[in-house]
mmCIF file of C-alpha atoms in Angstrom:
data_model
loop_
_atom_site.group_PDB
_atom_site.id
_atom_site.type_symbol
_atom_site.label_atom_id
_atom_site.label_comp_id
_atom_site.label_asym_id
_atom_site.label_seq_id
_atom_site.Cartn_x
_atom_site.Cartn_y
_atom_site.Cartn_z
ATOM 1 C CA UNK A 363 -69.723 33.049 143.261
ATOM 2 C CA UNK A 364 -71.554 34.031 146.496
ATOM 3 C CA UNK A 365 -74.331 35.561 144.375
ATOM 4 C CA UNK A 366 -74.409 32.377 142.319
ATOM 5 C CA UNK A 367 -74.901 30.229 145.401
ATOM 6 C CA UNK A 368 -77.608 32.590 146.669
ATOM 7 C CA UNK A 369 -79.568 32.293 143.452
ATOM 8 C CA UNK A 370 -79.085 28.536 142.957
ATOM 9 C CA UNK A 371 -80.017 27.495 146.560
ATOM 10 C CA UNK A 372 -83.681 28.590 146.397
ATOM 11 C CA UNK A 373 -84.006 26.985 142.994
ATOM 12 C CA UNK A 374 -82.641 23.663 144.189
ATOM 13 C CA UNK A 375 -84.875 23.693 147.307
ATOM 14 C CA UNK A 376 -87.985 24.485 145.299
ATOM 15 C CA UNK A 377 -87.252 21.789 142.760
ATOM 16 C CA UNK A 378 -86.794 19.086 145.431
ATOM 17 C CA UNK A 379 -90.185 19.827 146.985
ATOM 18 C CA UNK A 380 -92.126 19.726 143.746
ATOM 19 C CA UNK A 381 -93.710 16.523 142.567
ATOM 20 C CA UNK A 382 -92.768 15.126 139.187
ATOM 21 C CA UNK A 383 -95.888 16.582 137.541
ATOM 22 C CA UNK A 384 -95.233 19.969 139.123
ATOM 23 C CA UNK A 385 -91.598 19.876 137.867
ATOM 24 C CA UNK A 386 -92.828 19.281 134.339
ATOM 25 C CA UNK A 387 -95.066 22.325 134.726
ATOM 26 C CA UNK A 388 -92.096 24.666 134.991
ATOM 27 C CA UNK A 389 -92.090 26.766 131.889
ATOM 28 C CA UNK A 390 -89.110 26.937 129.577
ATOM 29 C CA UNK A 391 -89.169 30.683 130.007
ATOM 30 C CA UNK A 392 -88.632 30.326 133.762
ATOM 31 C CA UNK A 393 -85.727 27.912 133.288
ATOM 32 C CA UNK A 394 -84.114 30.228 130.746
ATOM 33 C CA UNK A 395 -84.608 33.197 133.029
ATOM 34 C CA UNK A 396 -83.075 31.358 135.956
ATOM 35 C CA UNK A 397 -80.118 30.185 133.853
ATOM 36 C CA UNK A 398 -79.519 33.697 132.564
ATOM 37 C CA UNK A 399 -79.538 35.114 136.083
ATOM 38 C CA UNK A 400 -77.154 32.398 137.240
ATOM 39 C CA UNK A 401 -74.615 32.929 134.440
ATOM 40 C CA UNK A 402 -74.691 36.702 134.501
ATOM 41 C CA UNK A 403 -74.315 36.719 138.286
ATOM 42 C CA UNK A 404 -71.174 34.613 137.968
ATOM 43 C CA UNK A 405 -69.792 37.161 135.465
ATOM 44 C CA UNK A 406 -69.448 34.546 132.708
ATOM 45 C CA UNK A 407 -70.454 34.605 129.036
ATOM 46 C CA UNK A 408 -74.145 33.630 128.790
ATOM 47 C CA UNK A 409 -73.461 30.318 127.086
ATOM 48 C CA UNK A 410 -77.055 29.099 127.313
ATOM 49 C CA UNK A 411 -78.348 32.188 125.566
ATOM 50 C CA UNK A 412 -75.473 32.439 123.041
ATOM 51 C CA UNK A 413 -76.922 29.928 120.542
ATOM 52 C CA UNK A 414 -80.197 31.778 120.665
ATOM 53 C CA UNK A 415 -78.466 35.136 120.018
ATOM 54 C CA UNK A 416 -76.333 33.617 117.266
ATOM 55 C CA UNK A 417 -79.316 32.022 115.630
ATOM 56 C CA UNK A 418 -80.995 35.396 115.528
ATOM 57 C CA UNK A 419 -77.943 37.240 114.187
ATOM 58 C CA UNK A 420 -76.579 34.635 111.760
ATOM 59 C CA UNK A 421 -79.299 34.958 109.128
ATOM 60 C CA UNK A 422 -78.950 38.718 109.192
ATOM 61 C CA UNK A 423 -75.156 38.603 108.813
ATOM 62 C CA UNK A 424 -75.372 35.889 106.193
ATOM 63 C CA UNK A 425 -77.870 37.934 104.257
ATOM 64 C CA UNK A 426 -75.655 41.028 104.399
ATOM 65 C CA UNK A 427 -72.575 39.146 103.162
ATOM 66 C CA UNK A 428 -74.514 37.471 100.376
ATOM 67 C CA UNK A 429 -75.947 40.757 99.257
ATOM 68 C CA UNK A 430 -72.511 42.392 99.158
ATOM 69 C CA UNK A 431 -71.104 39.486 97.160
ATOM 70 C CA UNK A 432 -74.001 39.569 94.738
ATOM 71 C CA UNK A 433 -73.586 43.313 94.273
ATOM 72 C CA UNK A 434 -69.943 42.717 93.288
ATOM 73 C CA UNK A 435 -70.523 39.780 90.930
ATOM 74 C CA UNK A 436 -73.928 40.274 89.414
ATOM 75 C CA UNK A 437 -74.024 42.374 86.215
ATOM 76 C CA UNK A 438 -75.905 45.617 86.296
ATOM 77 C CA UNK A 439 -76.301 45.994 82.552
ATOM 78 C CA UNK A 440 -73.493 48.563 82.249
ATOM 79 C CA UNK A 441 -70.216 47.101 80.946
ATOM 80 C CA UNK A 442 -68.181 49.863 82.538
ATOM 81 C CA UNK A 443 -69.378 48.954 86.040
ATOM 82 C CA UNK A 444 -70.339 45.277 85.908
ATOM 83 C CA UNK A 445 -67.332 43.808 84.069
ATOM 84 C CA UNK A 446 -64.567 46.164 85.178
ATOM 85 C CA UNK A 447 -64.617 46.982 88.879
ATOM 86 C CA UNK A 448 -62.647 50.153 89.701
ATOM 87 C CA UNK A 449 -61.832 48.925 93.228
ATOM 88 C CA UNK A 450 -59.726 45.934 92.180
ATOM 89 C CA UNK A 451 -57.338 44.760 94.877
ATOM 90 C CA UNK A 452 -54.065 45.632 93.191
ATOM 91 C CA UNK A 453 -55.358 49.115 92.387
ATOM 92 C CA UNK A 454 -55.861 49.768 96.089
ATOM 93 C CA UNK A 455 -52.839 47.997 97.561
ATOM 94 C CA UNK A 456 -50.113 49.019 95.084
ATOM 95 C CA UNK A 457 -48.646 52.511 95.365
ATOM 96 C CA UNK A 458 -47.839 52.292 91.644
ATOM 97 C CA UNK A 459 -51.497 52.963 90.874
ATOM 98 C CA UNK A 460 -50.793 56.631 91.679
ATOM 99 C CA UNK A 461 -47.035 56.988 92.279
ATOM 100 C CA UNK A 462 -44.477 58.754 90.046
ATOM 101 C CA UNK A 463 -41.534 57.451 92.073
ATOM 102 C CA UNK A 464 -38.139 57.693 90.376
ATOM 103 C CA UNK A 465 -39.372 59.832 87.501
ATOM 104 C CA UNK A 466 -36.520 61.755 85.775
ATOM 105 C CA UNK A 467 -34.105 61.164 88.663
ATOM 106 C CA UNK A 468 -31.158 60.181 86.454
ATOM 107 C CA UNK A 469 -30.431 58.676 83.019
ATOM 108 C CA UNK A 470 -30.180 54.925 82.597
ATOM 109 C CA UNK A 471 -26.712 53.505 82.097
ATOM 110 C CA UNK A 472 -25.223 53.641 78.604
ATOM 111 C CA UNK A 473 -25.826 49.965 77.821
ATOM 112 C CA UNK A 474 -29.567 50.376 78.459
ATOM 113 C CA UNK A 475 -29.749 53.622 76.492
ATOM 114 C CA UNK A 476 -28.041 52.008 73.510
ATOM 115 C CA UNK A 477 -30.502 49.124 73.515
ATOM 116 C CA UNK A 478 -33.524 51.436 73.743
ATOM 117 C CA UNK A 479 -32.405 53.980 71.135
ATOM 118 C CA UNK A 480 -30.872 51.607 68.611
ATOM 119 C CA UNK A 481 -31.852 52.405 64.999
ATOM 120 C CA UNK A 482 -35.001 50.628 63.931
ATOM 121 C CA UNK A 483 -34.659 47.451 61.864
ATOM 122 C CA UNK A 484 -36.464 48.387 58.653
ATOM 123 C CA UNK A 485 -37.243 44.749 57.883
ATOM 124 C CA UNK A 486 -39.461 44.602 60.988
ATOM 125 C CA UNK A 487 -41.609 47.631 60.094
ATOM 126 C CA UNK A 488 -45.151 46.956 58.864
ATOM 127 C CA UNK A 489 -47.691 49.175 57.114
ATOM 128 C CA UNK A 490 -51.449 49.269 57.580
ATOM 129 C CA UNK A 491 -53.818 49.478 54.600
ATOM 130 C CA UNK A 492 -54.389 53.172 55.391
ATOM 131 C CA UNK A 493 -50.630 53.873 55.097
ATOM 132 C CA UNK A 494 -49.745 54.024 58.818
ATOM 133 C CA UNK A 495 -46.319 52.576 59.629
ATOM 134 C CA UNK A 496 -45.979 50.540 62.814
ATOM 135 C CA UNK A 497 -43.761 48.105 64.653
ATOM 136 C CA UNK A 498 -45.517 44.964 65.961
ATOM 137 C CA UNK A 499 -46.096 45.154 69.707
ATOM 138 C CA UNK A 500 -43.998 42.046 70.399
ATOM 139 C CA UNK A 501 -40.942 43.908 69.043
ATOM 140 C CA UNK A 502 -41.321 46.542 71.778
ATOM 141 C CA UNK A 503 -41.381 43.812 74.408
ATOM 142 C CA UNK A 504 -38.216 42.262 73.011
ATOM 143 C CA UNK A 505 -36.421 45.614 73.094
ATOM 144 C CA UNK A 506 -37.487 46.175 76.723
ATOM 145 C CA UNK A 507 -36.304 42.669 77.630
ATOM 146 C CA UNK A 508 -32.918 43.324 76.023
ATOM 147 C CA UNK A 509 -32.554 46.622 77.860
ATOM 148 C CA UNK A 510 -33.874 45.767 81.331
ATOM 149 C CA UNK A 511 -34.079 41.972 81.338
ATOM 150 C CA UNK A 512 -37.260 39.894 81.765
ATOM 151 C CA UNK A 513 -38.875 41.000 85.021
ATOM 152 C CA UNK A 514 -37.056 44.337 85.038
ATOM 153 C CA UNK A 515 -40.026 46.220 83.608
ATOM 154 C CA UNK A 516 -43.808 46.056 83.758
ATOM 155 C CA UNK A 517 -47.100 47.757 82.976
ATOM 156 C CA UNK A 518 -49.238 48.857 85.934
ATOM 157 C CA UNK A 519 -52.959 49.703 85.570
ATOM 158 C CA UNK A 520 -53.744 53.243 86.724
ATOM 159 C CA UNK A 521 -57.504 52.787 86.798
ATOM 160 C CA UNK A 522 -60.372 50.562 85.717
ATOM 161 C CA UNK A 523 -61.383 49.752 82.159
ATOM 162 C CA UNK A 524 -63.833 52.145 80.586
ATOM 163 C CA UNK A 525 -66.205 51.538 77.702
ATOM 164 C CA UNK A 526 -67.374 54.112 75.191
ATOM 165 C CA UNK A 527 -69.602 52.651 72.522
ATOM 166 C CA UNK A 528 -67.626 49.683 71.222
ATOM 167 C CA UNK A 529 -64.218 50.990 72.309
ATOM 168 C CA UNK A 530 -62.498 49.648 75.422
ATOM 169 C CA UNK A 531 -59.756 51.728 77.058
ATOM 170 C CA UNK A 532 -57.567 51.759 80.161
ATOM 171 C CA UNK A 533 -54.736 53.840 81.612
ATOM 172 C CA UNK A 534 -51.364 52.129 82.197
ATOM 173 C CA UNK A 535 -47.979 53.209 83.555
ATOM 174 C CA UNK A 536 -44.659 51.771 82.388
ATOM 175 C CA UNK A 537 -42.298 50.946 85.277
ATOM 176 C CA UNK A 538 -38.645 50.047 84.589
ATOM 177 C CA UNK A 539 -36.191 48.980 87.300
ATOM 178 C CA UNK A 540 -38.526 50.361 89.961
ATOM 179 C CA UNK A 541 -38.870 53.775 88.293
ATOM 180 C CA UNK A 542 -41.886 55.443 86.750
ATOM 181 C CA UNK A 543 -41.215 56.030 83.037
ATOM 182 C CA UNK A 544 -44.421 56.984 81.269
ATOM 183 C CA UNK A 545 -48.208 56.793 81.344
ATOM 184 C CA UNK A 546 -50.663 56.315 78.471
ATOM 185 C CA UNK A 547 -54.214 55.185 77.768
ATOM 186 C CA UNK A 548 -54.557 52.148 75.550
ATOM 187 C CA UNK A 549 -57.672 51.489 73.504
ATOM 188 C CA UNK A 550 -59.153 48.676 71.455
ATOM 189 C CA UNK A 551 -62.392 48.267 69.484
ATOM 190 C CA UNK A 552 -64.535 45.146 69.887
ATOM 191 C CA UNK A 553 -67.715 43.908 68.198
ATOM 192 C CA UNK A 554 -69.463 41.799 70.820
ATOM 193 C CA UNK A 555 -69.022 40.737 74.450
ATOM 194 C CA UNK A 556 -67.267 37.513 73.445
ATOM 195 C CA UNK A 557 -64.333 39.617 72.262
ATOM 196 C CA UNK A 558 -63.795 41.476 75.529
ATOM 197 C CA UNK A 559 -60.901 39.267 76.670
ATOM 198 C CA UNK A 560 -59.030 39.921 73.426
ATOM 199 C CA UNK A 561 -59.897 43.608 73.641
ATOM 200 C CA UNK A 562 -58.358 43.912 77.119
ATOM 201 C CA UNK A 563 -55.082 42.498 75.763
ATOM 202 C CA UNK A 564 -55.229 44.873 72.809
ATOM 203 C CA UNK A 565 -55.736 47.740 75.258
ATOM 204 C CA UNK A 566 -52.618 46.801 77.187
ATOM 205 C CA UNK A 567 -50.500 46.395 74.041
ATOM 206 C CA UNK A 568 -51.624 49.761 72.669
ATOM 207 C CA UNK A 569 -50.702 51.465 75.956
ATOM 208 C CA UNK A 570 -47.269 49.798 75.936
ATOM 209 C CA UNK A 571 -46.458 51.108 72.458
ATOM 210 C CA UNK A 572 -47.464 54.625 73.476
ATOM 211 C CA UNK A 573 -45.432 54.490 76.692
ATOM 212 C CA UNK A 574 -42.325 53.323 74.840
ATOM 213 C CA UNK A 575 -42.176 56.590 72.872
ATOM 214 C CA UNK A 576 -40.751 58.269 75.983
ATOM 215 C CA UNK A 577 -37.855 55.797 75.954
ATOM 216 C CA UNK A 578 -37.042 56.574 72.321
ATOM 217 C CA UNK A 579 -37.976 53.109 71.075
ATOM 218 C CA UNK A 580 -38.737 53.109 67.319
ATOM 219 C CA UNK A 581 -38.922 56.901 67.360
ATOM 220 C CA UNK A 582 -38.383 56.938 63.581
ATOM 221 C CA UNK A 583 -42.016 55.895 63.119
ATOM 222 C CA UNK A 584 -43.065 59.395 64.247
ATOM 223 C CA UNK A 585 -40.514 61.140 61.993
ATOM 224 C CA UNK A 586 -42.149 62.481 58.767
ATOM 225 C CA UNK A 587 -38.861 62.299 56.860
ATOM 226 C CA UNK A 588 -38.349 58.625 57.743
ATOM 227 C CA UNK A 589 -41.979 57.807 56.900
ATOM 228 C CA UNK A 590 -41.754 59.339 53.414
ATOM 229 C CA UNK A 591 -38.440 57.642 52.649
ATOM 230 C CA UNK A 592 -39.611 54.250 53.912
ATOM 231 C CA UNK A 593 -42.846 54.343 51.897
ATOM 232 C CA UNK A 594 -41.049 55.305 48.701
ATOM 233 C CA UNK A 595 -38.505 52.512 49.171
ATOM 234 C CA UNK A 596 -40.545 49.628 50.545
ATOM 235 C CA UNK A 597 -44.275 50.302 49.989
ATOM 236 C CA UNK A 598 -46.815 50.699 47.227
ATOM 237 C CA UNK A 599 -50.366 52.069 47.090
ATOM 238 C CA UNK A 600 -52.773 50.344 44.710
ATOM 239 C CA UNK A 601 -56.431 50.100 43.749
ATOM 240 C CA UNK A 602 -57.892 46.820 45.011
ATOM 241 C CA UNK A 603 -61.299 45.143 44.777
ATOM 242 C CA UNK A 604 -63.177 43.267 47.470
ATOM 243 C CA UNK A 605 -63.868 39.759 46.144
ATOM 244 C CA UNK A 606 -67.270 39.461 47.855
ATOM 245 C CA UNK A 607 -68.733 42.971 47.951
ATOM 246 C CA UNK A 608 -67.086 44.204 44.768
ATOM 247 C CA UNK A 609 -66.107 47.503 46.418
ATOM 248 C CA UNK A 610 -62.924 49.261 45.321
ATOM 249 C CA UNK A 611 -60.437 51.347 47.320
ATOM 250 C CA UNK A 612 -56.812 52.419 47.392
ATOM 251 C CA UNK A 613 -54.725 50.565 49.975
ATOM 252 C CA UNK A 614 -51.071 50.291 50.994
ATOM 253 C CA UNK A 615 -48.909 47.182 51.190
ATOM 254 C CA UNK A 616 -45.231 46.282 51.429
ATOM 255 C CA UNK A 617 -43.631 45.563 48.058
ATOM 256 C CA UNK A 618 -42.452 42.240 49.474
ATOM 257 C CA UNK A 619 -46.053 41.142 50.184
ATOM 258 C CA UNK A 620 -49.021 40.217 47.999
ATOM 259 C CA UNK A 621 -52.706 40.984 48.507
ATOM 260 C CA UNK A 622 -54.583 38.384 50.474
ATOM 261 C CA UNK A 623 -58.233 37.318 50.233
ATOM 262 C CA UNK A 624 -60.696 39.001 50.095
ATOM 263 C CA UNK A 625 -58.673 41.766 48.439
ATOM 264 C CA UNK A 626 -57.216 41.505 44.941
ATOM 265 C CA UNK A 627 -55.478 43.929 42.648
ATOM 266 C CA UNK A 628 -57.563 45.341 39.786
#
């Protein structure tokens, strides 16, 4: 404060002796310099110069933040990097993105094991035109809900989406009752960018089905003996014709179903 008084006294004396026209002649630079000396000498934050410093730094900071945001949001032309960011928040914050906690520590209780490994209901099995047997994905979810209860299991992404040609894929881990169970990569084809949202869901469902193999769910679908018996009992392979293109091919269907447009039996 003594230094402050020392600096301010000569300024006040000089200002009182100047005429009004001479006072107006004081340059802004001199006033700023005097103010800076006064504030710094009193060991206080240079409030008079702070707006000036902020005004110089704000555009630069604003520009940096805007650029970073644009780099995150703006597409770069590559689907793998512009639409699916590998540094998503939950991939960084959740230990489940890399953890194998609880893996193979002990068997689940008998009630859960019975629900998971129950014999498959043959009436729920479907067949694809190429002869591949499958259980609809929703059936796997229902079995998991019966075994662990809603909220007792979940799928955790283990990385970002990746795109190869027109195939979207992503790695997922199945977690049940806080334990790592299995990990698999789901995949789904898509035809244009408008179908990406549906493709991401298909990716997740495909990964779930693959993860459930380690729990023994619907394991019969990977048993050659069961596949042969089921096809002979419930399925038929026939020549069919495409109603529009006129092309012919052999395709499978369940005996309980009929061909739907555009396919018809020859």
